[in-house]
Amino acid sequence: MINEKNSQTGEDMDNLLIFFLGKWALIKGSCIYEQGLPPVDGQYQITYKTKGLLFEMVWLDNAGERHEFIFKIRPDGLAIPFMGGDLADSLSTVIVSERELNTIAYKNEIKVMEVRRNLSNSLNQMTISQTVFVSEKDNPTNWSSYSKVIVH
């Protein structure tokens, strides 16, 4: 896999990532949104691809329209260019611990959004919070929870 040490903790990145990898299904009714409407269904997949992580998100909105968002990044905390239009021009992802994996979006080197992925004690549930930094006083956060899809 990555075969590198986490620059913050010194731990082997492969050991820190192992519990995040796989397919996750949205737990319906788990969403609490301060901005926009929550999805009615969704999946989240994190896979290892050539020294990086591939994030694939697919969801259905309230109108039944399908959306998807995909990006690949190394979890080393370094910002890389990102084609986010008016919203973001770079992203960074960092492994905080074996139970927390975060991504930050920047626009002109200013943090505009942070996504925190936290695993439960059982490692079978992932709660994701997405905070948008609109202004000093307005930072809406959306929360959703996913359960790990076990493939036999």
Coordinates of N, CA, C and O in Angstrom, one line a residue:
M1 N 0.8 -1.2 0.0 CA 0.0 0.0 0.0 C 0.9 1.3 0.0 O 1.7 1.4 -0.9
I2 N 0.7 2.1 1.0 CA 1.5 3.4 1.0 C 2.9 3.2 1.5 O 3.8 3.8 1.0
N3 N 3.1 2.4 2.5 CA 4.4 2.1 3.1 C 5.2 3.3 3.5 O 6.3 3.4 3.2
E4 N 4.5 4.2 4.1 CA 5.1 5.4 4.6 C 4.7 5.7 6.0 O 3.7 5.1 6.5
K5 N 5.4 6.5 6.7 CA 5.1 6.9 8.1 C 4.3 8.2 8.1 O 4.5 9.1 7.2
N6 N 3.3 8.3 9.0 CA 2.5 9.5 9.2 C 3.5 10.6 9.7 O 4.1 10.4 10.8
S7 N 3.5 11.7 9.1 CA 4.5 12.8 9.5 C 4.1 13.4 10.9 O 5.0 13.9 11.5
Q8 N 2.9 13.2 11.3 CA 2.5 13.8 12.6 C 2.6 12.8 13.7 O 3.1 13.2 14.8
T9 N 2.3 11.5 13.5 CA 2.3 10.5 14.5 C 3.5 9.6 14.5 O 3.8 8.9 15.4
G10 N 4.2 9.5 13.3 CA 5.3 8.5 13.1 C 4.8 7.1 12.9 O 5.6 6.2 12.6
E11 N 3.5 6.9 12.9 CA 2.9 5.5 12.7 C 2.9 5.2 11.2 O 2.8 6.1 10.4
D12 N 2.9 3.9 11.0 CA 2.7 3.4 9.6 C 1.4 3.8 9.1 O 0.3 3.5 9.6
M13 N 1.3 4.5 7.9 CA 0.1 5.0 7.4 C -0.9 3.8 7.0 O -2.1 4.0 7.1
D14 N -0.3 2.7 6.6 CA -1.2 1.6 6.2 C -2.0 1.1 7.4 O -3.2 0.8 7.3
N15 N -1.4 1.0 8.6 CA -2.1 0.6 9.8 C -3.2 1.6 10.2 O -4.2 1.2 10.7
L16 N -2.9 2.9 9.9 CA -3.9 3.9 10.3 C -5.1 4.0 9.4 O -6.2 4.4 9.7
L17 N -4.9 3.6 8.1 CA -5.9 3.7 7.1 C -6.8 2.4 7.0 O -7.9 2.5 6.5
I18 N -6.4 1.3 7.4 CA -7.0 0.0 7.1 C -8.5 0.0 7.5 O -9.3 -0.5 6.7
F19 N -8.9 0.7 8.6 CA -10.3 0.6 9.0 C -11.2 1.5 8.2 O -12.4 1.4 8.2
F20 N -10.6 2.5 7.5 CA -11.4 3.4 6.6 C -11.7 2.8 5.3 O -12.7 3.2 4.6
L21 N -10.9 1.9 4.8 CA -11.0 1.4 3.5 C -12.3 0.5 3.3 O -12.6 -0.3 4.2
G22 N -12.9 0.6 2.2 CA -14.1 -0.2 2.0 C -15.3 0.7 1.6 O -15.2 1.9 1.3
K23 N -16.4 0.0 1.5 CA -17.7 0.6 1.1 C -18.6 0.9 2.3 O -18.7 0.0 3.2
W24 N -19.2 2.0 2.4 CA -20.0 2.5 3.5 C -21.4 2.9 3.0 O -21.5 3.5 1.9
A25 N -22.4 2.5 3.7 CA -23.8 2.8 3.3 C -24.4 3.9 4.2 O -24.2 3.7 5.5
L26 N -25.0 4.9 3.7 CA -25.6 5.9 4.5 C -26.7 5.3 5.4 O -27.5 4.4 5.0
I27 N -26.6 5.6 6.7 CA -27.7 5.2 7.7 C -28.8 6.2 7.5 O -28.7 7.4 7.9
K28 N -29.9 5.7 6.9 CA -31.0 6.6 6.6 C -31.6 7.2 7.9 O -31.7 6.5 8.9
G29 N -31.8 8.5 7.9 CA -32.3 9.2 9.1 C -31.2 9.7 10.0 O -31.5 10.3 11.0
S30 N -30.0 9.4 9.6 CA -28.9 9.9 10.5 C -28.4 11.3 10.2 O -27.6 11.8 11.0
C31 N -28.8 11.9 9.2 CA -28.3 13.2 8.7 C -28.9 14.3 9.5 O -30.1 14.4 9.8
I32 N -28.0 15.2 9.9 CA -28.4 16.5 10.5 C -27.7 17.5 9.7 O -26.5 17.6 9.7
Y33 N -28.5 18.3 9.0 CA -27.9 19.3 8.1 C -28.2 20.7 8.5 O -29.4 21.1 8.7
E34 N -27.2 21.6 8.6 CA -27.4 23.0 8.9 C -27.4 23.8 7.6 O -27.8 25.0 7.6
Q35 N -27.0 23.2 6.5 CA -27.0 23.8 5.2 C -27.5 22.8 4.1 O -27.0 21.7 4.0
G36 N -28.5 23.2 3.4 CA -29.0 22.4 2.3 C -29.9 21.3 2.9 O -30.2 21.2 4.1
L37 N -30.3 20.4 2.0 CA -31.2 19.3 2.4 C -30.4 18.0 2.4 O -29.5 17.8 1.5
P38 N -30.6 17.1 3.4 CA -29.9 15.9 3.5 C -30.3 14.9 2.3 O -31.4 15.0 1.8
P39 N -29.4 14.0 2.0 CA -29.7 13.0 1.0 C -30.7 12.0 1.5 O -30.8 11.8 2.7
V40 N -31.4 11.3 0.6 CA -32.3 10.2 1.1 C -31.6 8.9 1.1 O -32.0 8.0 1.7
D41 N -30.5 8.8 0.3 CA -29.7 7.6 0.3 C -28.3 7.9 -0.2 O -28.1 8.9 -0.9
G42 N -27.4 7.1 0.1 CA -26.0 7.3 -0.4 C -25.0 6.2 0.0 O -25.3 5.4 0.8
Q43 N -23.9 6.3 -0.7 CA -22.8 5.3 -0.4 C -21.5 6.1 -0.5 O -21.4 7.2 -1.2
Y44 N -20.5 5.6 0.3 CA -19.2 6.3 0.4 C -18.2 5.2 0.3 O -18.3 4.2 1.0
Q45 N -17.3 5.3 -0.6 CA -16.2 4.3 -0.8 C -14.9 4.9 -0.7 O -14.6 5.9 -1.4
I46 N -14.0 4.2 0.1 CA -12.6 4.7 0.2 C -11.7 3.5 -0.2 O -11.8 2.4 0.4
T47 N -10.9 3.7 -1.3 CA -10.0 2.6 -1.7 C -8.6 3.1 -1.9 O -8.4 4.3 -2.1
Y48 N -7.7 2.2 -1.8 CA -6.3 2.6 -2.0 C -6.0 2.4 -3.5 O -6.2 1.4 -4.0
K49 N -5.4 3.5 -4.1 CA -5.0 3.4 -5.5 C -3.7 4.1 -5.7 O -3.6 5.3 -5.4
T50 N -2.7 3.4 -6.0 CA -1.4 3.9 -6.4 C -0.9 5.1 -5.5 O -0.9 6.2 -5.9
K51 N -0.5 4.7 -4.3 CA 0.0 5.6 -3.3 C -0.9 6.7 -2.9 O -0.5 7.9 -2.6
G52 N -2.2 6.5 -3.0 CA -3.2 7.5 -2.6 C -4.5 6.9 -2.3 O -4.7 5.7 -2.4
L53 N -5.4 7.7 -1.8 CA -6.8 7.3 -1.5 C -7.7 7.8 -2.6 O -7.7 8.9 -3.0
L54 N -8.6 6.9 -3.0 CA -9.7 7.3 -3.9 C -11.0 7.4 -3.1 O -11.4 6.4 -2.5
F55 N -11.6 8.6 -3.1 CA -12.9 8.8 -2.4 C -14.0 8.8 -3.4 O -13.9 9.6 -4.4
E56 N -15.0 8.0 -3.3 CA -16.1 8.0 -4.2 C -17.4 8.1 -3.4 O -17.7 7.2 -2.6
M57 N -18.1 9.2 -3.7 CA -19.4 9.4 -3.0 C -20.5 9.4 -4.0 O -20.4 10.1 -5.0
V58 N -21.6 8.7 -3.7 CA -22.8 8.7 -4.6 C -24.0 8.9 -3.7 O -24.1 8.3 -2.6
W59 N -24.9 9.8 -4.0 CA -26.1 10.0 -3.2 C -27.3 10.4 -4.0 O -27.1 10.9 -5.2
L60 N -28.5 10.2 -3.5 CA -29.7 10.6 -4.1 C -30.3 11.8 -3.3 O -30.4 11.7 -2.0
D61 N -30.7 12.8 -4.0 CA -31.2 14.0 -3.2 C -32.8 13.8 -3.1 O -33.3 12.7 -3.5
N62 N -33.4 14.7 -2.5 CA -34.8 14.6 -2.2 C -35.7 14.5 -3.4 O -36.8 14.0 -3.4
A63 N -35.2 15.0 -4.5 CA -35.9 15.0 -5.8 C -35.7 13.6 -6.5 O -36.2 13.4 -7.6
G64 N -34.8 12.8 -6.0 CA -34.5 11.5 -6.6 C -33.4 11.6 -7.6 O -33.1 10.7 -8.3
E65 N -32.7 12.8 -7.7 CA -31.6 13.0 -8.6 C -30.3 12.4 -8.0 O -30.0 12.6 -6.8
R66 N -29.5 11.7 -8.9 CA -28.3 11.0 -8.4 C -27.1 12.0 -8.6 O -27.0 12.7 -9.6
H67 N -26.3 12.0 -7.6 CA -25.1 12.9 -7.6 C -23.9 12.0 -7.3 O -24.0 11.0 -6.6
E68 N -22.7 12.4 -7.8 CA -21.5 11.7 -7.4 C -20.3 12.7 -7.3 O -20.3 13.8 -8.0
F69 N -19.4 12.4 -6.5 CA -18.2 13.2 -6.3 C -17.0 12.3 -6.1 O -17.1 11.4 -5.2
I70 N -16.0 12.4 -6.8 CA -14.8 11.5 -6.8 C -13.5 12.4 -6.7 O -13.4 13.3 -7.5
F71 N -12.6 12.0 -5.8 CA -11.3 12.6 -5.9 C -10.3 11.6 -5.3 O -10.6 10.7 -4.6
K72 N -9.0 11.8 -5.7 CA -7.9 11.0 -5.3 C -6.9 11.9 -4.7 O -6.6 13.0 -5.2
I73 N -6.3 11.5 -3.5 CA -5.3 12.3 -2.8 C -4.5 11.4 -1.9 O -4.9 10.4 -1.4
R74 N -3.3 11.9 -1.7 CA -2.4 11.2 -0.7 C -2.7 11.7 0.7 O -2.9 13.0 0.8
P75 N -2.8 10.9 1.7 CA -3.2 11.4 3.0 C -2.0 11.9 3.8 O -1.7 11.5 4.9
D76 N -1.2 12.8 3.2 CA 0.0 13.3 3.8 C -0.1 14.7 4.3 O 0.9 15.3 4.8
G77 N -1.3 15.3 4.3 CA -1.5 16.7 4.8 C -1.1 17.8 3.8 O -1.2 19.0 4.2
L78 N -0.5 17.4 2.7 CA 0.0 18.5 1.7 C -1.2 18.8 0.8 O -1.9 18.0 0.3
A79 N -1.4 20.1 0.6 CA -2.4 20.6 -0.3 C -2.0 20.4 -1.8 O -0.9 20.6 -2.1
I80 N -3.0 19.9 -2.6 CA -2.8 19.7 -4.0 C -3.8 20.4 -4.8 O -4.9 20.7 -4.2
P81 N -3.5 20.8 -6.0 CA -4.5 21.5 -6.8 C -5.8 20.7 -7.0 O -5.7 19.5 -7.1
F82 N -6.9 21.4 -7.0 CA -8.2 20.8 -7.1 C -9.1 21.7 -7.9 O -9.1 22.9 -7.7
M83 N -9.8 21.1 -8.9 CA -10.7 21.8 -9.8 C -12.1 22.0 -9.1 O -13.0 21.3 -9.5
G84 N -12.2 22.8 -8.1 CA -13.4 23.0 -7.4 C -14.2 24.3 -7.8 O -15.0 24.7 -7.1
G85 N -13.8 24.8 -8.9 CA -14.5 26.0 -9.4 C -14.4 27.2 -8.5 O -13.3 27.5 -7.9
D86 N -15.5 27.8 -8.2 CA -15.5 29.0 -7.3 C -15.4 28.6 -5.8 O -15.2 29.4 -5.0
L87 N -15.6 27.3 -5.5 CA -15.6 26.8 -4.2 C -14.2 26.6 -3.6 O -13.9 26.9 -2.4
A88 N -13.3 25.9 -4.3 CA -12.0 25.5 -3.8 C -11.0 25.3 -4.9 O -11.4 24.9 -6.0
D89 N -9.7 25.6 -4.6 CA -8.7 25.4 -5.6 C -7.6 24.4 -5.2 O -6.7 24.1 -5.9
S90 N -7.7 23.9 -3.9 CA -6.8 22.9 -3.4 C -7.4 22.1 -2.3 O -8.3 22.6 -1.6
L91 N -6.9 20.9 -2.1 CA -7.3 20.0 -1.0 C -6.2 19.4 -0.3 O -5.1 19.2 -0.9
S92 N -6.3 19.1 0.9 CA -5.4 18.2 1.7 C -6.1 17.2 2.5 O -7.2 17.5 2.9
T93 N -5.5 16.1 2.7 CA -6.1 15.0 3.5 C -5.0 14.6 4.5 O -3.9 14.4 4.1
V94 N -5.4 14.3 5.7 CA -4.5 13.9 6.7 C -5.1 12.8 7.6 O -6.3 12.9 7.9
I95 N -4.3 11.9 8.0 CA -4.7 10.8 8.9 C -4.4 11.4 10.3 O -3.2 11.5 10.7
V96 N -5.4 11.6 11.1 CA -5.2 12.1 12.4 C -4.9 11.0 13.4 O -4.1 11.1 14.2
S97 N -5.6 9.8 13.2 CA -5.4 8.6 14.0 C -6.1 7.5 13.3 O -6.6 7.7 12.2
E98 N -6.0 6.3 13.9 CA -6.7 5.1 13.2 C -8.2 5.3 13.2 O -8.9 4.5 12.5
R99 N -8.7 6.3 13.8 CA -10.2 6.5 13.8 C -10.6 7.9 13.3 O -11.8 8.2 13.3
E100 N -9.6 8.7 12.8 CA -10.0 10.0 12.2 C -9.2 10.3 11.0 O -8.0 10.3 11.0
L101 N -9.9 10.7 9.9 CA -9.3 11.0 8.6 C -10.0 12.2 8.1 O -11.2 12.3 7.9
N102 N -9.2 13.3 7.9 CA -9.8 14.6 7.6 C -9.3 15.2 6.3 O -8.2 14.9 5.9
T103 N -10.2 15.9 5.6 CA -9.9 16.6 4.4 C -10.2 18.1 4.5 O -11.3 18.4 5.1
I104 N -9.3 18.9 4.1 CA -9.6 20.4 4.1 C -9.5 20.9 2.7 O -8.6 20.6 1.9
A105 N -10.5 21.8 2.4 CA -10.5 22.5 1.1 C -10.1 23.9 1.3 O -10.5 24.5 2.3
Y106 N -9.3 24.4 0.3 CA -8.8 25.8 0.4 C -9.2 26.5 -0.9 O -9.3 25.9 -2.0
K107 N -9.4 27.8 -0.7 CA -9.6 28.7 -1.9 C -8.6 29.9 -1.6 O -8.7 30.6 -0.6
N108 N -7.7 30.1 -2.6 CA -6.6 31.1 -2.4 C -5.9 31.0 -1.1 O -5.7 31.9 -0.4
E109 N -5.6 29.7 -0.7 CA -4.8 29.4 0.5 C -5.6 29.6 1.8 O -5.0 29.6 2.9
I110 N -6.9 29.9 1.7 CA -7.7 30.1 2.9 C -8.6 28.9 3.1 O -9.3 28.4 2.1
K111 N -8.7 28.3 4.3 CA -9.5 27.1 4.6 C -11.0 27.5 4.4 O -11.5 28.4 5.1
V112 N -11.7 26.8 3.5 CA -13.1 27.1 3.2 C -14.0 26.0 3.7 O -15.2 26.2 3.8
M113 N -13.5 24.8 3.9 CA -14.3 23.7 4.3 C -13.4 22.6 4.9 O -12.3 22.4 4.6
E114 N -14.0 21.9 5.9 CA -13.3 20.8 6.5 C -14.2 19.6 6.7 O -15.4 19.8 7.1
V115 N -13.8 18.4 6.2 CA -14.5 17.2 6.4 C -13.8 16.3 7.3 O -12.6 16.0 7.2
R116 N -14.5 15.9 8.4 CA -13.9 15.0 9.4 C -14.7 13.7 9.3 O -15.9 13.6 9.3
R117 N -13.9 12.6 9.2 CA -14.4 11.2 9.1 C -14.0 10.5 10.4 O -12.8 10.4 10.6
N118 N -14.9 10.2 11.3 CA -14.6 9.5 12.5 C -15.3 8.2 12.6 O -16.5 8.0 12.3
L119 N -14.5 7.2 13.0 CA -15.0 5.8 13.2 C -15.4 5.6 14.6 O -14.8 6.1 15.6
S120 N -16.5 4.8 14.7 CA -17.0 4.4 16.0 C -16.0 3.4 16.7 O -15.1 2.9 16.1
N121 N -16.3 3.1 18.0 CA -15.4 2.2 18.7 C -15.4 0.8 18.0 O -14.4 0.1 18.0
S122 N -16.6 0.4 17.4 CA -16.7 -0.9 16.8 C -16.0 -0.9 15.4 O -15.8 -2.0 14.8
L123 N -15.6 0.3 14.9 CA -15.0 0.5 13.6 C -15.9 0.1 12.4 O -15.5 0.1 11.3
N124 N -17.2 -0.1 12.7 CA -18.2 -0.4 11.7 C -19.1 0.7 11.3 O -20.0 0.5 10.6
Q125 N -18.9 1.9 12.0 CA -19.7 3.0 11.7 C -18.8 4.2 11.5 O -17.9 4.4 12.3
M126 N -19.1 5.1 10.5 CA -18.3 6.2 10.2 C -19.3 7.4 10.3 O -20.3 7.5 9.5
T127 N -18.9 8.4 11.1 CA -19.7 9.7 11.1 C -18.9 10.7 10.4 O -17.7 10.9 10.7
I128 N -19.5 11.4 9.5 CA -18.8 12.5 8.7 C -19.4 13.8 9.0 O -20.7 14.0 9.0
S129 N -18.6 14.8 9.4 CA -19.1 16.1 9.5 C -18.4 17.0 8.4 O -17.2 16.8 8.2
Q130 N -19.2 17.9 7.8 CA -18.6 18.8 6.8 C -19.0 20.2 7.2 O -20.2 20.5 7.3
T131 N -18.0 21.0 7.5 CA -18.2 22.3 8.0 C -17.7 23.3 6.9 O -16.6 23.1 6.4
V132 N -18.5 24.2 6.5 CA -18.2 25.2 5.5 C -17.9 26.5 6.3 O -18.7 27.0 7.1
F133 N -16.8 27.1 6.0 CA -16.4 28.4 6.7 C -16.8 29.6 5.8 O -16.1 30.1 5.0
V134 N -18.1 30.0 6.0 CA -18.7 31.0 5.2 C -18.2 32.4 5.7 O -17.8 33.2 4.9
S135 N -18.2 32.6 7.0 CA -17.7 33.8 7.7 C -17.2 33.5 9.1 O -17.4 32.3 9.5
E136 N -16.7 34.5 9.8 CA -16.3 34.2 11.2 C -17.4 33.7 12.1 O -17.2 33.0 13.0
K137 N -18.7 34.2 11.7 CA -19.8 33.9 12.6 C -20.7 32.8 12.0 O -21.5 32.2 12.7
D138 N -20.5 32.5 10.7 CA -21.4 31.5 10.0 C -20.6 30.3 9.5 O -19.9 30.4 8.5
N139 N -20.6 29.2 10.2 CA -19.9 28.0 9.8 C -20.9 26.8 9.9 O -20.8 26.0 10.9
P140 N -21.8 26.7 9.0 CA -22.7 25.5 9.0 C -22.0 24.2 8.9 O -21.1 24.1 8.1
T141 N -22.6 23.2 9.6 CA -22.0 21.9 9.6 C -23.1 20.9 9.2 O -24.2 21.0 9.8
N142 N -22.8 19.9 8.4 CA -23.7 18.8 8.1 C -23.1 17.6 8.6 O -21.9 17.3 8.4
W143 N -23.9 16.7 9.2 CA -23.4 15.4 9.8 C -24.2 14.3 9.1 O -25.4 14.4 8.8
S144 N -23.5 13.2 8.9 CA -24.2 12.0 8.4 C -23.4 10.8 8.9 O -22.2 10.9 9.1
S145 N -24.1 9.7 9.0 CA -23.4 8.5 9.5 C -23.6 7.3 8.5 O -24.6 7.2 7.9
Y146 N -22.6 6.5 8.4 CA -22.5 5.4 7.5 C -22.2 4.1 8.2 O -21.4 4.1 9.1
S147 N -22.7 3.0 7.7 CA -22.3 1.7 8.3 C -21.5 1.0 7.2 O -21.7 1.1 6.0
K148 N -20.5 0.3 7.7 CA -19.6 -0.5 6.8 C -20.3 -1.6 6.1 O -21.1 -2.3 6.8
V149 N -20.2 -1.7 4.8 CA -20.8 -2.8 4.1 C -19.8 -4.0 4.1 O -18.7 -3.9 3.6
I150 N -20.2 -5.1 4.7 CA -19.4 -6.3 4.8 C -19.7 -7.2 3.6 O -20.8 -7.5 3.3
V151 N -18.6 -7.4 2.8 CA -18.7 -8.3 1.6 C -18.2 -9.7 2.0 O -17.1 -9.8 2.5
H152 N -19.0 -10.7 1.8 CA -18.6 -12.0 2.1 C -18.1 -12.8 0.9 O -18.5 -12.6 -0.2

